[in-house]
mmCIF file of C-alpha atoms and ligand atoms in Angstrom:
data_model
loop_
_atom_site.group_PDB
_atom_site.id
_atom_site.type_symbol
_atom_site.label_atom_id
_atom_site.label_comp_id
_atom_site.label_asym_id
_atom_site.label_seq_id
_atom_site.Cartn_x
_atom_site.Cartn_y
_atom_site.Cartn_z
ATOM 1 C CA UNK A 143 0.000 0.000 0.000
ATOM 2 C CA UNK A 144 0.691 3.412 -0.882
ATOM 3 C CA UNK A 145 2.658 5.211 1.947
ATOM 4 C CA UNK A 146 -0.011 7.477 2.389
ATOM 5 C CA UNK A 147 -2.757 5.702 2.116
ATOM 6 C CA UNK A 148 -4.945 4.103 5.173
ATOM 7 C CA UNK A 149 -7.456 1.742 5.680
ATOM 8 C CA UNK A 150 -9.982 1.478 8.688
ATOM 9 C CA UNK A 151 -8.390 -0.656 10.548
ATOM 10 C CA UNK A 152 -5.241 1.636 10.275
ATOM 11 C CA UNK A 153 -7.873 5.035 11.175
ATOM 12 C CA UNK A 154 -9.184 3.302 13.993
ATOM 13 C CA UNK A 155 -5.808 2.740 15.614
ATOM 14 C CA UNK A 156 -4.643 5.775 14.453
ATOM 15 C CA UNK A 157 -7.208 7.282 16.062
ATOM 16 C CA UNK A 158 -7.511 4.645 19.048
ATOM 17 C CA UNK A 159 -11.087 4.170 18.930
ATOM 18 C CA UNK A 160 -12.505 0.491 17.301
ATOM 19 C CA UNK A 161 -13.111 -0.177 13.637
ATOM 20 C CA UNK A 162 -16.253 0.290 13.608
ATOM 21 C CA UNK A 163 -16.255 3.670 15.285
ATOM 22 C CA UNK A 164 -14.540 4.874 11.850
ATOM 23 C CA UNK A 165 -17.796 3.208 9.917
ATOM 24 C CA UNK A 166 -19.945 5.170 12.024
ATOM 25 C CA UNK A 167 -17.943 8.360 11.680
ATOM 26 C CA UNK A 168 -18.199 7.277 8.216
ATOM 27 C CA UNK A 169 -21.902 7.551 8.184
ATOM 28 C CA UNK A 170 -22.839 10.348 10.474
ATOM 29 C CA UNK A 171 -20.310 12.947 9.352
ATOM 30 C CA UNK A 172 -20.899 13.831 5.721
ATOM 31 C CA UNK A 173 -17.478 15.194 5.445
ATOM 32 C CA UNK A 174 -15.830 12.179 6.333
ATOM 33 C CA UNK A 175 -12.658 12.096 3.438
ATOM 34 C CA UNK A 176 -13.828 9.820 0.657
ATOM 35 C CA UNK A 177 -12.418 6.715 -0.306
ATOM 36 C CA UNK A 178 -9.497 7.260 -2.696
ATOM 37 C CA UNK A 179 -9.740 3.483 -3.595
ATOM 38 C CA UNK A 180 -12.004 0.217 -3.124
ATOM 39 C CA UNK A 181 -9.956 -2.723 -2.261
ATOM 40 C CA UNK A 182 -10.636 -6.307 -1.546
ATOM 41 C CA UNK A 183 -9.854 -5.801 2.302
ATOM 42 C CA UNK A 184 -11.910 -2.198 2.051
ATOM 43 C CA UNK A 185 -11.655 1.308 1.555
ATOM 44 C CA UNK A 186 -8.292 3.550 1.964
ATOM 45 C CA UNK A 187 -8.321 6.723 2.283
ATOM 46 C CA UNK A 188 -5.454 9.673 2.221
ATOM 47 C CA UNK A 189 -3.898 9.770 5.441
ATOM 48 C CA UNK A 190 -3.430 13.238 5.151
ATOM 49 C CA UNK A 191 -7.223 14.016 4.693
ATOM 50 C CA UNK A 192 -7.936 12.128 7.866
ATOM 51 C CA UNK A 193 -5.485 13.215 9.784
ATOM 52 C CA UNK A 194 -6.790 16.519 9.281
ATOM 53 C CA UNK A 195 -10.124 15.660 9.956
ATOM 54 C CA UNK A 196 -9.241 13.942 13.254
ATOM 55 C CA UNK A 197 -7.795 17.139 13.948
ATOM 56 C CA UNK A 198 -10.915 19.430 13.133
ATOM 57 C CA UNK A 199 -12.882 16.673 15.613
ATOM 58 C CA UNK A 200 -9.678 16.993 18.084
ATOM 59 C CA UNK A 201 -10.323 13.397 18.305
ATOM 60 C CA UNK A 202 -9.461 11.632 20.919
ATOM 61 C CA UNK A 203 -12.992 12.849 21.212
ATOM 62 C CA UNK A 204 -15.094 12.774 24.885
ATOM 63 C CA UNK A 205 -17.917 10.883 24.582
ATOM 64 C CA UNK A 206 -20.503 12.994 25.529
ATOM 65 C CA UNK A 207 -24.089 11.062 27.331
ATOM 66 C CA UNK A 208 -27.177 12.822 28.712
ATOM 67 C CA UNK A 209 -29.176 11.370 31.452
ATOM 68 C CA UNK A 210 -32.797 12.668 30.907
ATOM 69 C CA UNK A 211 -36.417 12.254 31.887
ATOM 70 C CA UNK A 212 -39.293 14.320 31.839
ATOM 71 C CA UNK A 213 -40.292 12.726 34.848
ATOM 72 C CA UNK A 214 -38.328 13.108 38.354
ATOM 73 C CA UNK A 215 -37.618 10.572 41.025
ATOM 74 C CA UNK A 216 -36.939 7.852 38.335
ATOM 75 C CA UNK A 217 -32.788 7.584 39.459
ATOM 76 C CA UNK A 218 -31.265 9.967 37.135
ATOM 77 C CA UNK A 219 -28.906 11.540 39.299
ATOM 78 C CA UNK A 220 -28.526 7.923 41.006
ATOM 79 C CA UNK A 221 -27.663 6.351 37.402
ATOM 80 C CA UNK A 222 -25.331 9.363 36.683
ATOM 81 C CA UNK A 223 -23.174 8.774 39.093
ATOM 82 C CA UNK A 224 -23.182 5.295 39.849
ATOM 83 C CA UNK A 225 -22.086 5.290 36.131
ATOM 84 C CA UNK A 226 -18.980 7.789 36.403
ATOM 85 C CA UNK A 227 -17.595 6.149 39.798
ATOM 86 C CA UNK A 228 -17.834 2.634 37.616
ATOM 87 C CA UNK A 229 -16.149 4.072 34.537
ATOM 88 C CA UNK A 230 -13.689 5.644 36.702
ATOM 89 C CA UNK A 231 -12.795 3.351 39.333
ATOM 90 C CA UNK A 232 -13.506 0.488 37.529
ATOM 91 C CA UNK A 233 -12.933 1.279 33.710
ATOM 92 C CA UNK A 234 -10.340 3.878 34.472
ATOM 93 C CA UNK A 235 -12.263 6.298 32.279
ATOM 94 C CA UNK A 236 -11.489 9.608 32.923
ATOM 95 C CA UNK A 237 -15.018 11.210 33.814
ATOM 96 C CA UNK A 238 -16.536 14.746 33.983
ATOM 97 C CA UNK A 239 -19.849 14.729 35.630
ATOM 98 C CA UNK A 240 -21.943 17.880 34.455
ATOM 99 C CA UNK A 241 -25.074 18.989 36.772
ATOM 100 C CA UNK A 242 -27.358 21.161 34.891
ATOM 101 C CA UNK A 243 -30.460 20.457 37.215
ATOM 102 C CA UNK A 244 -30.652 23.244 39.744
ATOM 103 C CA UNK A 245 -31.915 20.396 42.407
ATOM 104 C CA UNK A 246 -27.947 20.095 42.940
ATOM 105 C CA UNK A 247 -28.082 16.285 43.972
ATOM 106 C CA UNK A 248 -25.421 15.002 41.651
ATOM 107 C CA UNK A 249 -23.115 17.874 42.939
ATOM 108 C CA UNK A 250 -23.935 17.539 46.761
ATOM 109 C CA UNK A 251 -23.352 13.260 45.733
ATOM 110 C CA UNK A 252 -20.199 13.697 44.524
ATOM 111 C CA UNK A 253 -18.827 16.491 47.166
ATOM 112 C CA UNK A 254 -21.272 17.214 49.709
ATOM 113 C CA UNK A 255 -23.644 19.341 51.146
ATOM 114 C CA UNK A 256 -21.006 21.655 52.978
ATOM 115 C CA UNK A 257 -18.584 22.016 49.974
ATOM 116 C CA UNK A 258 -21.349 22.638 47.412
ATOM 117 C CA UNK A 259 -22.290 25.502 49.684
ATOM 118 C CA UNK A 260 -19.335 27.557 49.626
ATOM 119 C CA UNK A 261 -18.900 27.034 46.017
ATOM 120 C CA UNK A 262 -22.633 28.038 45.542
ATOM 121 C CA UNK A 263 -21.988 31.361 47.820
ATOM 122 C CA UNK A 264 -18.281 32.230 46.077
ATOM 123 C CA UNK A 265 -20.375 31.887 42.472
ATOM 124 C CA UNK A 266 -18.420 28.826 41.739
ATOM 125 C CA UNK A 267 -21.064 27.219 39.829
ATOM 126 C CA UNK A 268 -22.350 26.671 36.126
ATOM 127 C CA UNK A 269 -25.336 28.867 37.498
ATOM 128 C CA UNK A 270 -22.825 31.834 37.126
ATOM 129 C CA UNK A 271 -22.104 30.301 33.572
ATOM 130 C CA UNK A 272 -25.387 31.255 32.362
ATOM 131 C CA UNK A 273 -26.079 34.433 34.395
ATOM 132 C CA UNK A 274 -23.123 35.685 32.166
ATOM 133 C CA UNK A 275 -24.880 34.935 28.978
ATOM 134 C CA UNK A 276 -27.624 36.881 30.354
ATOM 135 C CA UNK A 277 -25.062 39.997 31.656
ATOM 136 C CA UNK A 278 -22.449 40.282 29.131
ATOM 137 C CA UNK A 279 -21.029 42.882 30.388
ATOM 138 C CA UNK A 280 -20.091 41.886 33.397
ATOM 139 C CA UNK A 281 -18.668 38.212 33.132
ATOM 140 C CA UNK A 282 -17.958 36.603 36.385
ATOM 141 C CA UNK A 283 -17.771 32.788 35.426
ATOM 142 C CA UNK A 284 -14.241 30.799 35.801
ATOM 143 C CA UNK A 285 -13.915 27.489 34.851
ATOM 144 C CA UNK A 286 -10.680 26.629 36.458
ATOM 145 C CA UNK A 287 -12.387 28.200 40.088
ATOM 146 C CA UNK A 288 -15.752 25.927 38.855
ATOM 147 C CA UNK A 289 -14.552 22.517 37.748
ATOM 148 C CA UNK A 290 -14.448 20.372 40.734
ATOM 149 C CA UNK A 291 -11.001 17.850 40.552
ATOM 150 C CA UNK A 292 -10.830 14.071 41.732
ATOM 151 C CA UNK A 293 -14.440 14.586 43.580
ATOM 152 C CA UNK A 294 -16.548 11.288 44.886
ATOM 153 C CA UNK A 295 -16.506 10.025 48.094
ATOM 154 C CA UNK A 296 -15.394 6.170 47.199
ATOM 155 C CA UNK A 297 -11.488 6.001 47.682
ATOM 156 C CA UNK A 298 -10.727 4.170 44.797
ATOM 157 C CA UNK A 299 -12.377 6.694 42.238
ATOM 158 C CA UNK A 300 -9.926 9.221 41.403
ATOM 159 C CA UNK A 301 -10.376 10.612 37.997
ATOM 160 C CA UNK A 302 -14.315 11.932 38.236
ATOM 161 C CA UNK A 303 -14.429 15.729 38.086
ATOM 162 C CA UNK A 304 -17.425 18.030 38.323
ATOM 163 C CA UNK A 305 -18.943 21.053 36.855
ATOM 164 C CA UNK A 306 -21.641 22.047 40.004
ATOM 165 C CA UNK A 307 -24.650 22.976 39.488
ATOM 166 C CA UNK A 308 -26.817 25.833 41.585
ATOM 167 C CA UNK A 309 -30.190 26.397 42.542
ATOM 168 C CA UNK A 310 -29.707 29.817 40.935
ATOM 169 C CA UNK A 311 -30.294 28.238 37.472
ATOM 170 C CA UNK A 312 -33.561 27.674 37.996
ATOM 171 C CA UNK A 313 -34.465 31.523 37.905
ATOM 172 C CA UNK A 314 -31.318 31.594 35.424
ATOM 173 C CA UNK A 315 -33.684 28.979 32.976
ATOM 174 C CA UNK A 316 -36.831 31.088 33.060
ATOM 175 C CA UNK A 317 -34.969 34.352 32.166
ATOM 176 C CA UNK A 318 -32.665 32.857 29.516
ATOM 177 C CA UNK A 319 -36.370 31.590 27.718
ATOM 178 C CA UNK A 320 -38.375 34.624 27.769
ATOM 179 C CA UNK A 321 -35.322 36.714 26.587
ATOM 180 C CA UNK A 322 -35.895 37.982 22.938
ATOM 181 C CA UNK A 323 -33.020 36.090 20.580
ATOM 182 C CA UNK A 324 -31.790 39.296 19.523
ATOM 183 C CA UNK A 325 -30.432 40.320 23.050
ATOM 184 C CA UNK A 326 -27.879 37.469 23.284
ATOM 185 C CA UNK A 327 -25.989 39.281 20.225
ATOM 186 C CA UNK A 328 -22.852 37.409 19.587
ATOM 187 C CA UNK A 329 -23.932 34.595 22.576
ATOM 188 C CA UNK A 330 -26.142 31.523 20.903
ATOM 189 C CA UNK A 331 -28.172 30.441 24.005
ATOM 190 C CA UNK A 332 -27.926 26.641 23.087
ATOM 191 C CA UNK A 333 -24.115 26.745 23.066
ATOM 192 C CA UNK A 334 -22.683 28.685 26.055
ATOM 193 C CA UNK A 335 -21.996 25.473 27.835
ATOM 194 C CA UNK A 336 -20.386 24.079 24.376
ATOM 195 C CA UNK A 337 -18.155 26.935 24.169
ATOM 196 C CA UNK A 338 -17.418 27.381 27.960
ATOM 197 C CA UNK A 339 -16.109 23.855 28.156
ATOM 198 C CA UNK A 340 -14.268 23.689 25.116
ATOM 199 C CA UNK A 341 -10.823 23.838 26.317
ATOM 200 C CA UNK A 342 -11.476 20.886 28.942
ATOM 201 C CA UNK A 343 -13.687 18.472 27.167
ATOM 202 C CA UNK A 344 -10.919 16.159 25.469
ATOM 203 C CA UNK A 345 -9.567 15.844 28.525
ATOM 204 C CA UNK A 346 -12.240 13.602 29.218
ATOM 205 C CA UNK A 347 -12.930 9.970 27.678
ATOM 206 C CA UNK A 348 -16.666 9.928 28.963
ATOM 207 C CA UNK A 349 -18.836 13.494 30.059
ATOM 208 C CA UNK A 350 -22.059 12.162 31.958
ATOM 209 C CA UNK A 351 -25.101 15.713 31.938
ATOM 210 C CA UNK A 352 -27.383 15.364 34.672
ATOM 211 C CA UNK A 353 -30.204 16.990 33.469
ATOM 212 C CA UNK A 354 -33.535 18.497 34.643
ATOM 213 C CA UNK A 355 -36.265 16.886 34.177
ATOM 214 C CA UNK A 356 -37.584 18.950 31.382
ATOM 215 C CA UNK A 357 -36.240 19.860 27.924
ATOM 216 C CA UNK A 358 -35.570 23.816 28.702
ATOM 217 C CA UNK A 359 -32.787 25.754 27.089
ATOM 218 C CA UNK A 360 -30.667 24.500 30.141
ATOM 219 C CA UNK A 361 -31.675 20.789 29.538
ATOM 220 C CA UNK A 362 -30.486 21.901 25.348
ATOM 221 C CA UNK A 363 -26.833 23.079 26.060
ATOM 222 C CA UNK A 364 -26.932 19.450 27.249
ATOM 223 C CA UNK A 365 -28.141 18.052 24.090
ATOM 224 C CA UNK A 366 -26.126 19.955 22.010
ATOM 225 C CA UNK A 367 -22.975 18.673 23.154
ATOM 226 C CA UNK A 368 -24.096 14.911 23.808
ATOM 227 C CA UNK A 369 -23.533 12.086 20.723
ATOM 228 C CA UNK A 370 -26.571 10.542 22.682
ATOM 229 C CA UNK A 371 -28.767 10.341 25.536
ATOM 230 C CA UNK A 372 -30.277 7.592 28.024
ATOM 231 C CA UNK A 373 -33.420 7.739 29.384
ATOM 232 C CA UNK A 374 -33.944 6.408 32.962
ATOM 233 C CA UNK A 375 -37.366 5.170 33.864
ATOM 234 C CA UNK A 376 -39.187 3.369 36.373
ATOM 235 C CA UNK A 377 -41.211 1.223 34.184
ATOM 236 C CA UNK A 378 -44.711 2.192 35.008
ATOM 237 C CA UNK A 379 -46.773 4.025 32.934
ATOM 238 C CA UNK A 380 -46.463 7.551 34.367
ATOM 239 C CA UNK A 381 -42.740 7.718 34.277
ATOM 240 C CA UNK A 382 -43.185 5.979 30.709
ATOM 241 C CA UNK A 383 -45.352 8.556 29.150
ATOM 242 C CA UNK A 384 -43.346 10.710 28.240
ATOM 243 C CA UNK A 385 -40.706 9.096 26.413
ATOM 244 C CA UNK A 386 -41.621 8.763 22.658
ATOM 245 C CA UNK A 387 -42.054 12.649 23.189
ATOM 246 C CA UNK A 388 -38.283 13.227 24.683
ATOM 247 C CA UNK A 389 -37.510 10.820 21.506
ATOM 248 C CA UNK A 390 -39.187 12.865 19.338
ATOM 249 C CA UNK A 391 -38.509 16.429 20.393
ATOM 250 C CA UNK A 392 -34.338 15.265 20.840
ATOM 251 C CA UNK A 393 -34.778 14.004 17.412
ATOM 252 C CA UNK A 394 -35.916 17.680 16.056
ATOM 253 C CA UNK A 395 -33.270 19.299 17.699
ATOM 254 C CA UNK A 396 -31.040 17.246 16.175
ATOM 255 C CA UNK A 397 -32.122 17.954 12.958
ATOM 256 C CA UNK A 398 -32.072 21.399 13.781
ATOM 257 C CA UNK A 399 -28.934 21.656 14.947
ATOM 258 C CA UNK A 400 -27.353 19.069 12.157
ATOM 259 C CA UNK A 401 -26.308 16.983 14.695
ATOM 260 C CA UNK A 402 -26.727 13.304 15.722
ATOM 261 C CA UNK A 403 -27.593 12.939 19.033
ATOM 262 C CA UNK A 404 -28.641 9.184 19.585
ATOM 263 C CA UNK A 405 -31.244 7.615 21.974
ATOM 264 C CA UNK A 406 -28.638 5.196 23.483
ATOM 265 C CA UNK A 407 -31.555 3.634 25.398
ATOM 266 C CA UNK A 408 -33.951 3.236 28.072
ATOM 267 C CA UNK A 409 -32.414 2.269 31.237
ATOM 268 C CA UNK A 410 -34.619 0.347 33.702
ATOM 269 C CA UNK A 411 -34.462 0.935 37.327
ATOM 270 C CA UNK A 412 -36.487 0.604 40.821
ATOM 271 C CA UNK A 413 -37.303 -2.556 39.361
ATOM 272 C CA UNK A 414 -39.820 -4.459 41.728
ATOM 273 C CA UNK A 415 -39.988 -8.262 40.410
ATOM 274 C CA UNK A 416 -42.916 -8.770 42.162
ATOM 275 C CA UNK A 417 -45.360 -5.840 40.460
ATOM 276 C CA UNK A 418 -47.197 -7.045 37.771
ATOM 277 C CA UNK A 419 -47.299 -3.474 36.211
ATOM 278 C CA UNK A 420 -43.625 -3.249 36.516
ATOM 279 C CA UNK A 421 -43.436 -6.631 34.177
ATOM 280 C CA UNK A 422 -45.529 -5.499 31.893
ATOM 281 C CA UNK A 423 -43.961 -2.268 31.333
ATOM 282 C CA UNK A 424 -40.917 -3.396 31.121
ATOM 283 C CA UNK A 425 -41.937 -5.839 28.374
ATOM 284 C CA UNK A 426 -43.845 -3.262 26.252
ATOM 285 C CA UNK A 427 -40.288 -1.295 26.487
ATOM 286 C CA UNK A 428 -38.266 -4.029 25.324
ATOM 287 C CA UNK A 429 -41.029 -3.905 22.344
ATOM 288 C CA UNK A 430 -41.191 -0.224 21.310
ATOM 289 C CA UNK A 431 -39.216 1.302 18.563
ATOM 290 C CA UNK A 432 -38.102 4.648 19.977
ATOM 291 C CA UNK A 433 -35.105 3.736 21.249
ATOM 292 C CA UNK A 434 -33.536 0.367 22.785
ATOM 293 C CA UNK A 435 -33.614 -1.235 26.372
ATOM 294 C CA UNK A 436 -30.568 -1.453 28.096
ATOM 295 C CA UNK A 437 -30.423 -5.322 29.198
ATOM 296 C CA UNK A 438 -29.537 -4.040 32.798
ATOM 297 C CA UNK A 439 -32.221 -3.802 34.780
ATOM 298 C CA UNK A 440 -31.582 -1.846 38.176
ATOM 299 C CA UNK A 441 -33.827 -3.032 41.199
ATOM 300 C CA UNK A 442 -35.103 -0.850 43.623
ATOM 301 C CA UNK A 443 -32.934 -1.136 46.640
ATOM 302 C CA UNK A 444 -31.720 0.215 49.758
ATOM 303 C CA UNK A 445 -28.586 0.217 49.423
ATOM 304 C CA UNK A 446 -29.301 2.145 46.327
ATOM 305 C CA UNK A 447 -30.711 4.967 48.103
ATOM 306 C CA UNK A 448 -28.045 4.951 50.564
ATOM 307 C CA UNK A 449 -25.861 5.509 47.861
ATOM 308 C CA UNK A 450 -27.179 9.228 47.941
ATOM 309 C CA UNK A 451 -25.526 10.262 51.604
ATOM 310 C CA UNK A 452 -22.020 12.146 51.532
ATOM 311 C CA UNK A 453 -20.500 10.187 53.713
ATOM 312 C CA UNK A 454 -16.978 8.812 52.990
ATOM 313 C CA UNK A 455 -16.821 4.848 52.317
ATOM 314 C CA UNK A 456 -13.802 2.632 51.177
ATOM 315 C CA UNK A 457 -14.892 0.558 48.110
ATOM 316 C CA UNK A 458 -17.339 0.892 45.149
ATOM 317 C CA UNK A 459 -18.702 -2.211 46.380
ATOM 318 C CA UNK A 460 -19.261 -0.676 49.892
ATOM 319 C CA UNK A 461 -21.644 2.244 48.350
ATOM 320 C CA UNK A 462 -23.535 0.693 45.594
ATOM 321 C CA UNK A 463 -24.005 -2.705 47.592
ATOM 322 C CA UNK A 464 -22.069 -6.133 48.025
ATOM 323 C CA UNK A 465 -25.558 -8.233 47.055
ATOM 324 C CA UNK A 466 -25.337 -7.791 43.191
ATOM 325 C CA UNK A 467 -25.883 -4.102 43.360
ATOM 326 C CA UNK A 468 -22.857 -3.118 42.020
ATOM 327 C CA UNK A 469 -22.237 -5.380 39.861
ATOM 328 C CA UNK A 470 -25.376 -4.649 38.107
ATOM 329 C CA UNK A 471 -24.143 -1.386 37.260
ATOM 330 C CA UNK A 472 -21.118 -2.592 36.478
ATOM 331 C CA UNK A 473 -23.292 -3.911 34.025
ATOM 332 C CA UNK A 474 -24.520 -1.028 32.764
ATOM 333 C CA UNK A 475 -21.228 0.942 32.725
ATOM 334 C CA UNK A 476 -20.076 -1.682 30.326
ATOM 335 C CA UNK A 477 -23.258 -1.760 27.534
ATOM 336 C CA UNK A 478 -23.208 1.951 27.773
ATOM 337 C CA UNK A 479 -19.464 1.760 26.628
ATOM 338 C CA UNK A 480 -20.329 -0.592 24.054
ATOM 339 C CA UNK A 481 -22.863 1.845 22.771
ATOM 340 C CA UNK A 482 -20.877 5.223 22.773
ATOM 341 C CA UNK A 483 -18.454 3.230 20.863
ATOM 342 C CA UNK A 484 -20.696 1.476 18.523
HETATM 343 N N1 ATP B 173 -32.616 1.639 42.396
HETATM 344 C C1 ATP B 173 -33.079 2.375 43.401
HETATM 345 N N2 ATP B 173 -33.640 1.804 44.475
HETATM 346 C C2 ATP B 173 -34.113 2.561 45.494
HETATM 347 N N3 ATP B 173 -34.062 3.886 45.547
HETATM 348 C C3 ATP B 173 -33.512 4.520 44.498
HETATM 349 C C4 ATP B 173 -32.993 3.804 43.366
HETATM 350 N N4 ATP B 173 -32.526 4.703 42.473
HETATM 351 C C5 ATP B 173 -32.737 5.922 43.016
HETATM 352 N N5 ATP B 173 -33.329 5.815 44.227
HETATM 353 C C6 ATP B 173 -33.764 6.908 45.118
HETATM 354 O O1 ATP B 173 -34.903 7.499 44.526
HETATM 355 C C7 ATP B 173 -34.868 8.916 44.648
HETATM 356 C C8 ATP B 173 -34.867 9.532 43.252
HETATM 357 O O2 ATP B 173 -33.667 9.114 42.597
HETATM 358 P P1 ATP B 173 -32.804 10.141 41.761
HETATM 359 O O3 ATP B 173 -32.571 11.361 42.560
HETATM 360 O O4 ATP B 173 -31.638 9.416 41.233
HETATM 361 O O5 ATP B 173 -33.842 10.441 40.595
HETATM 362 P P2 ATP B 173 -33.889 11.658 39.570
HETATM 363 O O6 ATP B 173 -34.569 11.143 38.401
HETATM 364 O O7 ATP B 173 -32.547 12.222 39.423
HETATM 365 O O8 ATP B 173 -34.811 12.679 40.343
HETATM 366 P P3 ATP B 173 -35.032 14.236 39.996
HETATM 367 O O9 ATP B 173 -35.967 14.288 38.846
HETATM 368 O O10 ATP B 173 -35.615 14.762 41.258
HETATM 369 O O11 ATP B 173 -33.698 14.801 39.668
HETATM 370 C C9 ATP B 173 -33.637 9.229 45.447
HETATM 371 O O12 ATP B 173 -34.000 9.328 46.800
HETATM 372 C C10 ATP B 173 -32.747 8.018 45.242
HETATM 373 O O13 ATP B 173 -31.862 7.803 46.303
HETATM 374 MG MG1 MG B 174 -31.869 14.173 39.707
#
């Protein structure tokens, strides 16, 4: 083969993702390089036209996953970070939790009531993020005073860092939506998150958004960043409802914003074996077409809601639970990876 000249297999390691990452960069991007050649063993391209789009991507790439529900209480925050402390401690994934829903639980999970409060009264928050999109002229946010290093509680999870969140964003939200366009000038109100975290985001392998349980312009700046989404839900029909609309409505934005953004799936959890309602539902998800069930299912559990309490503990194990707890989201830690990367 020509010396510059690649094949997939050669992009892939190149790039250090798997083979088939490249065919699905392939077909999502439209300006992927084309083929220069069809061989027997596949396409080659010119390495230097893919080296220079792995550049323009800065890939190594984050992959970037929103947790989201329209409905609250169904374990988003509990999935979000039961899911970084496994790809970190566990995967060795480097992992930047983002908490975009003013409720603050993933922050006060990962670091604590008392911390979270004297980041939340020195501004230290994305809260302050989006107050400057609304006051230009007097920019306050700093996101080397705001991103939170080596945070989690469990000793053996070291490479988790957080962007807090602040109750502040929920007034933040409502004045960001009534605001007419034309005020934000230069600022796009769907991407000051995107361009805030810019500089940081390939440090990351994995970027978890805790999101609000709506689809808000806070919820968006999410979205907009994220190559997909998973939906936690308590299958029973109220927390149920609304998810061929979140399907649907992500899917406009996406168009909108000529972006994929992929449904990466319905995740189960408070799972009660012995409700007949909780069977069915489950089943009828496993059916439906808008987007796929994880094969984890996540019981409801005490341990699991223990899991919530800042208090310091030893192992992963210890705080997720020793009777299968963990390693059913150990599970789920590993489909998810086999679904960013797919
Ligand atoms: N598998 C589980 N078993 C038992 N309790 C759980 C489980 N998962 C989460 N919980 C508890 O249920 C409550 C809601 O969970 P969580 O906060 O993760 O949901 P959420 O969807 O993020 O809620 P919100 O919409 O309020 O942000 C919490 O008290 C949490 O500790
Ligand atoms: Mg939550």
């Amino acid at each position: 083969m020509e010396e510059d000249l690649v094949s997939l297999f050669e992009i892939a390691e190149l790039a250090g993702v798997s083979p088939s990452a490249v065919s699905n960069w392939r077909k999502r991007h439209a300006d992927f390089p084309e083929p220069v050649a069809e061989l027997r063993s596949g396409p080659v391209f010119r390495l230097p036209q893919v080296r220079s789009w792995l550049r323009k991507r800065r890939v190594p790439m984050a992959s970037v996953v929103s947790v989201i529900n329209l409905k609250g209480g169904v374990g988003k925050t509990t999935t979000t970070i039961a899911l970084a402390e496994i790809l970190s401690g566990v995967h060795r994934k480097k992992v930047l939790v983002v908490d975009l829903d003013p409720q603050t639980n993933a922050t006060t999970m990962l670091i604590g009531e008392d911390s979270w409060r004297k980041l939340n009264d020195a501004e230290r928050t994305l809260a302050r993020l989006f107050k400057d999109a609304l006051d230009p002229a007097n920019k306050k946010f700093s996101l080397e005073d705001t991103l939170q290093t080596g945070v989690s509680n469990v000793r053996d999870v070291r490479t988790v860092d957080l962007l807090p969140s602040s109750l502040d964003l929920i007034d933040v939200q409502d004045r960001i939506a009534s605001m007419p366009m034309g005020q934000f000038f230069a600022e796009n109100p769907i991407d000051i998150l995107r361009k805030a975290i810019k500089p940081i985001i390939d440090d990351y392998d994995i970027v978890l958004i805790d999101c609000p349980p709506n689809l808000g312009i806070i919820t968006l700046n999410g979205l907009r960043i994220s190559a997909g989404y998973v939906i936690p839900t308590i299958p029973d029909v109220l927390s149920t409802y609304g998810i061929p609309q979140i399907v649907r409505r992500v899917g406009d934005f996406s168009k909108a914003i000529a972006e994929s953004i992929e449904p990466f799936g319905i995740i189960t959890t408070k799972y009660r074996e012995q409700s007949t309602i909780h069977k069915r539902v489950k089943r009828q998800l496993a059916a439906e077409k808008d987007a796929p069930l994880f094969k984890t299912v996540i019981p409801e559990n005490n341990q699991i809601a223990g899991a919530a309490d800042f208090a310091a503990v030893g192992t992963l194990r210890q705080k997720w639970g020793y009777q299968g707890q963990f390693d059913l989201y150990s599970e789920l830690a590993t489909e998810l990876l086999t679904r960013v990367a797919s």
